[in-house]
Tab-separated table of C-alpha atoms in Angstrom:
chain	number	residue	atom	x	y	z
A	162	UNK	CA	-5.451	-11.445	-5.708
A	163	UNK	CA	-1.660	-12.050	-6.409
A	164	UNK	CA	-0.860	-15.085	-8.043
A	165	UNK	CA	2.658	-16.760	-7.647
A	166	UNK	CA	3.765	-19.477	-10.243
A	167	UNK	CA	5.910	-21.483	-8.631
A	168	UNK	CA	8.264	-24.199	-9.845
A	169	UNK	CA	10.021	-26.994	-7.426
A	170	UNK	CA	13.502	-26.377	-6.475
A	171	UNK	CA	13.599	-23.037	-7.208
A	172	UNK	CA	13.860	-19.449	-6.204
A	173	UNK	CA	10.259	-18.770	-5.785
A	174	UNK	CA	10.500	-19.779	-1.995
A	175	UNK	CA	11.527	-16.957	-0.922
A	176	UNK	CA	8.759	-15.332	-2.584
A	177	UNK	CA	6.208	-17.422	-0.691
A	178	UNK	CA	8.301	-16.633	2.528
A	179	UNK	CA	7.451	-12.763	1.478
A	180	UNK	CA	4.338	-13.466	0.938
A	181	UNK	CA	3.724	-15.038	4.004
A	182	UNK	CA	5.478	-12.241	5.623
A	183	UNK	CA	3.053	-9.669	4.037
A	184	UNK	CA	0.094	-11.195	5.021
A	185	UNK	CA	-1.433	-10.621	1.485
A	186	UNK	CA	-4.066	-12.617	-0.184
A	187	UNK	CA	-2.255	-14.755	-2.697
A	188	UNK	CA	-2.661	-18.017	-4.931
A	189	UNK	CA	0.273	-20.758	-6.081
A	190	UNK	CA	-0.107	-22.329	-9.463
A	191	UNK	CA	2.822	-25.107	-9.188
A	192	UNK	CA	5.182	-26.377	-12.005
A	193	UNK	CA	7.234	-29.406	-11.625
A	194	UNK	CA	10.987	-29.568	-13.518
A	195	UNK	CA	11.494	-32.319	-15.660
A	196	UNK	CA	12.696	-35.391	-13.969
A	197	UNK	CA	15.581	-35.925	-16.492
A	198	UNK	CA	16.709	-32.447	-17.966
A	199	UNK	CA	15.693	-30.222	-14.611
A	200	UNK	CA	14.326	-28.123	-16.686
A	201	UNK	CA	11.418	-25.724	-16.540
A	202	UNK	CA	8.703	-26.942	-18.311
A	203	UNK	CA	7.289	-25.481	-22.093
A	204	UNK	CA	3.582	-24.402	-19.902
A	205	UNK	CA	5.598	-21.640	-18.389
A	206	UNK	CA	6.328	-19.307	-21.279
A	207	UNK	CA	2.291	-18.968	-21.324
A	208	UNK	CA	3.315	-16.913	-18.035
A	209	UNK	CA	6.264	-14.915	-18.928
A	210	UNK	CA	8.628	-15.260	-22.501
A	211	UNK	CA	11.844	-16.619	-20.523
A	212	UNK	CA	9.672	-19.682	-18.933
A	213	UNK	CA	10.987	-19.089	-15.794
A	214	UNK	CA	10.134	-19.255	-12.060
A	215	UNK	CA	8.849	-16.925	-9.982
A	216	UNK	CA	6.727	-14.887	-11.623
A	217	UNK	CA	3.894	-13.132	-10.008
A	218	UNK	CA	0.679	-11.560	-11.523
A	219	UNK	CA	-0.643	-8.748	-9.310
A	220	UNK	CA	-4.185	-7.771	-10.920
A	221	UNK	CA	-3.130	-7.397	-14.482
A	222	UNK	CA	1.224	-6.832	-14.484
A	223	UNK	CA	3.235	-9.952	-15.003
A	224	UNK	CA	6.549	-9.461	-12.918
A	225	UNK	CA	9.589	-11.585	-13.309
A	226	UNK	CA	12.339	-11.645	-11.249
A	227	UNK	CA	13.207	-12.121	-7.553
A	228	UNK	CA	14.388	-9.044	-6.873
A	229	UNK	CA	11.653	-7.010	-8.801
A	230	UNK	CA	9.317	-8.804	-7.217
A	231	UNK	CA	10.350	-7.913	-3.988
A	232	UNK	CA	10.937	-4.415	-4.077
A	233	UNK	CA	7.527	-3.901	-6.031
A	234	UNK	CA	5.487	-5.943	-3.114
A	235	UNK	CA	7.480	-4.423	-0.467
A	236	UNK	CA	6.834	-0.926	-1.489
A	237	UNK	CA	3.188	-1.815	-2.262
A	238	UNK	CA	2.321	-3.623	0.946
A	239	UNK	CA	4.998	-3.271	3.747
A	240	UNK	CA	7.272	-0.003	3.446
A	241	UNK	CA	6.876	0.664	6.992
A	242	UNK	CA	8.391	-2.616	8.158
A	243	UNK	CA	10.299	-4.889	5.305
A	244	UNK	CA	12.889	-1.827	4.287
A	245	UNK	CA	14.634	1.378	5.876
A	246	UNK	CA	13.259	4.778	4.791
A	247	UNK	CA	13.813	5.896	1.177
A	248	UNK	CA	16.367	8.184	1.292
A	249	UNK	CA	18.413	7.262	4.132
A	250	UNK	CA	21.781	5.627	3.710
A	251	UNK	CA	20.128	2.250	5.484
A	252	UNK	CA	17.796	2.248	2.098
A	253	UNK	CA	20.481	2.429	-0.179
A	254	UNK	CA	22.414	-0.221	2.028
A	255	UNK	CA	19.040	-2.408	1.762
A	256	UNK	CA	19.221	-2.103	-1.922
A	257	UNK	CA	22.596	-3.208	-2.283
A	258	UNK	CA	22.177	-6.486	-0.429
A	259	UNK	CA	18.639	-6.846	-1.845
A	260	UNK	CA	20.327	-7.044	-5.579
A	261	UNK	CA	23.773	-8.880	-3.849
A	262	UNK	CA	21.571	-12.042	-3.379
A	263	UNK	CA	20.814	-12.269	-7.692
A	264	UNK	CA	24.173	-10.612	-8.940
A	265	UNK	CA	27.795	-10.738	-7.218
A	266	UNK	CA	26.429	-13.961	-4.952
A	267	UNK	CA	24.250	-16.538	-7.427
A	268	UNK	CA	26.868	-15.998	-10.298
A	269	UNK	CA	29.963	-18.328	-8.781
A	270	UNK	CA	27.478	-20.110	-6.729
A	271	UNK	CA	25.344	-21.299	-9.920
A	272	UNK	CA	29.075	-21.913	-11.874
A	273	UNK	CA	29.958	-24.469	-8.945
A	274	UNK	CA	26.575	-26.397	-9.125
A	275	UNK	CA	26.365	-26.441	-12.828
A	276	UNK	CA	30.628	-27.488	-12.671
A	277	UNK	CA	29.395	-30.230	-10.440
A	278	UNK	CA	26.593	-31.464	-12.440
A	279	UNK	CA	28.934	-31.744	-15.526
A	280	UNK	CA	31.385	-33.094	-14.341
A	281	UNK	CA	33.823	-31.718	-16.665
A	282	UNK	CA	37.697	-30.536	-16.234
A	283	UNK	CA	38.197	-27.352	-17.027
A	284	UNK	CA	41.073	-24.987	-17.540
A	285	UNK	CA	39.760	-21.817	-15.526
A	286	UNK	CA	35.980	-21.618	-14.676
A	287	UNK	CA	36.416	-24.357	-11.458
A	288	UNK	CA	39.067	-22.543	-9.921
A	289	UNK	CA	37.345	-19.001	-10.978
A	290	UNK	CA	34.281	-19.987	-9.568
A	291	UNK	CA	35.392	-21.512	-6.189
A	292	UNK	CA	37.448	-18.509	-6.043
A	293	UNK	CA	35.017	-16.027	-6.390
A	294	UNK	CA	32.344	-18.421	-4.002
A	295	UNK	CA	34.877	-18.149	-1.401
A	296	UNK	CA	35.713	-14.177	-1.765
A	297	UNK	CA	31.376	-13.455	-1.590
A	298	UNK	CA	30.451	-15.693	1.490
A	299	UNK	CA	33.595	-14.339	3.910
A	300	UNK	CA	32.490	-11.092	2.183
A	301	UNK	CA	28.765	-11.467	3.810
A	302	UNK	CA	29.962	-13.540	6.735
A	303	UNK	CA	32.063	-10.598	7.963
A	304	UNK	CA	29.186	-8.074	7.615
A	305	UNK	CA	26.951	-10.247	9.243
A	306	UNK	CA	29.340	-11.099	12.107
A	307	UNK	CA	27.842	-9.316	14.885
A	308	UNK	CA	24.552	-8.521	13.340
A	309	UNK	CA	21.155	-10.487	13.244
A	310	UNK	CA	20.311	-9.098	10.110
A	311	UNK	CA	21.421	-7.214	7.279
A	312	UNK	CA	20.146	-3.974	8.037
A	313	UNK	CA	18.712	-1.957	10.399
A	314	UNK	CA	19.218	-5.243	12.891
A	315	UNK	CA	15.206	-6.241	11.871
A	316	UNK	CA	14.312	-8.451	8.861
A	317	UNK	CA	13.611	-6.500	5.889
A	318	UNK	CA	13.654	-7.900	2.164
A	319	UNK	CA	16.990	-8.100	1.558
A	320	UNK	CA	17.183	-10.587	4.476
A	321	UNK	CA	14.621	-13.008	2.626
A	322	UNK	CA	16.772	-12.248	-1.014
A	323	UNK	CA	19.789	-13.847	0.471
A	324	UNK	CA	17.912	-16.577	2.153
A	325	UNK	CA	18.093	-18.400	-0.981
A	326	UNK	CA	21.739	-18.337	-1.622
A	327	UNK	CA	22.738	-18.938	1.928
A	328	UNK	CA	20.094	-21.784	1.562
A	329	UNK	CA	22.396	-23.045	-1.288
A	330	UNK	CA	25.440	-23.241	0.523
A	331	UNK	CA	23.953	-25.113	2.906
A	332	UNK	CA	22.511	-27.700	0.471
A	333	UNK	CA	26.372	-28.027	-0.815
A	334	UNK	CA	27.724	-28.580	3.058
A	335	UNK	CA	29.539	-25.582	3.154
A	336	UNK	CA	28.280	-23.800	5.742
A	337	UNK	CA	30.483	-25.673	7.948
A	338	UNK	CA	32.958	-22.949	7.040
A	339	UNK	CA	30.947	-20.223	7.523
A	340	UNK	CA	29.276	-20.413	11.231
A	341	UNK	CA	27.942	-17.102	11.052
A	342	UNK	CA	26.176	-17.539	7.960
A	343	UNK	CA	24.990	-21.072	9.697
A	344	UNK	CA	23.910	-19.357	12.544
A	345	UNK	CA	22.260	-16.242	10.264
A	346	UNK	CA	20.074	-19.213	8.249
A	347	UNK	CA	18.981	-20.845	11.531
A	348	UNK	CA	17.918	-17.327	12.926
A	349	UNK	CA	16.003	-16.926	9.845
A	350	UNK	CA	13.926	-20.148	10.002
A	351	UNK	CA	12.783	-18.858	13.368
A	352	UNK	CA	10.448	-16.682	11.470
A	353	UNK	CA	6.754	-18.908	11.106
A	354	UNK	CA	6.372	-16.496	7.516
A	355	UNK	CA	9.591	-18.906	6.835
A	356	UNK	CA	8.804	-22.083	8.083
A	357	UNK	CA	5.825	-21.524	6.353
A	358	UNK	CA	7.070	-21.498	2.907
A	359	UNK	CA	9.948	-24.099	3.669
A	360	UNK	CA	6.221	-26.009	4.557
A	361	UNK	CA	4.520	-25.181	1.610
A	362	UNK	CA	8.004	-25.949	-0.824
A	363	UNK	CA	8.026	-29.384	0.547
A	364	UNK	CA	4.097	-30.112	-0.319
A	365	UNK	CA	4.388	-28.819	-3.577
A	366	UNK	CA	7.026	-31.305	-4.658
């Protein structure tokens, strides 16, 4: 039985979309943030040392992060369908997107939310970050122009990776920019794996 500790308002989403998507047998033990800090709370460094969310526990190995996660359950449970073949230039594509989503994307787009919550001037890191938000999203609009997915044309795990930061940009409005990235999210909510986890996101608080 996999286990996924989820916390509100965070990445694990996509995690639950996989896991939907799998069709594994699998558990959520919710967190909620704090209501004044946003915070994760204290409970879930019993999980995992950083007190962060997702986590999973697969029998007995603790994995943290998204992208860990994803490649581990992929490999374990889906292979055949959620990536390209190992060792074909479509699997090394699939890994480049699939680690995208947590590296050269959530950087500038976590500087702009954080820049926002502050509410600070600053004498580089606004203009850095919207720089660098803008250069990523026409970066993956243009390979997506065309395409219905990433790779391969069928969903695969790097699709439901970059879910979540296309999900961000539409939380900020600015996917009114980018209509192929607004058109890319909507074709991924047609998956019921996906509405099924947007479901589930919304019960758990």
């Amino acid at each position: 039985m996999i286990t996924l500790y989820h916390l509100n308002k965070s990445r694990s989403k996509r995690i639950i979309w996989l896991l939907e998507e799998l069709g594994v047998e699998y558990q959520i033990e919710a967190f909620q943030r704090d209501k004044e800090t946003s915070l994760a709370p204290e409970a879930l460094k019993a999980i995992h040392p950083l007190g962060k969310s997702p986590v999973i526990k697969d029998d007995d190995l603790v994995i943290a992060e998204s992208g860990a996660m994803t490649e581990y359950l992929i490999d374990k449970y889906a292979a055949d369908r959620l990536a390209p073949q190992r060792g074909t230039p479509e699997y090394v594509e699939y890994l480049q997107w699939l680690h995208f989503a947590e590296s050269s994307a959530m950087v500038p787009l976590l500087l702009k939310m954080f820049l926002k919550k502050d509410g600070c001037k600053t004498n580089f890191l606004e203009a850095y970050a919207d720089g660098e938000a803008l250069k990523i999203l026409t970066y993956l609009s243009e390979q997506l122009d065309g395409k219905d997915y990433l790779v391969g044309n069928q969903l695969s795990g790097a699709d439901i990776m970059v879910f979540f930061v296309v999900g961000m940009v539409e939380q900020s409005g600015g996917l009114a920019f980018f209509p192929v990235l607004d058109a890319y999210l909507k074709r991924l909510r047609t998956h019921e794996a996906c509405q099924k986890a947007e479901q589930l996101e919304k019960e758990l608080g």
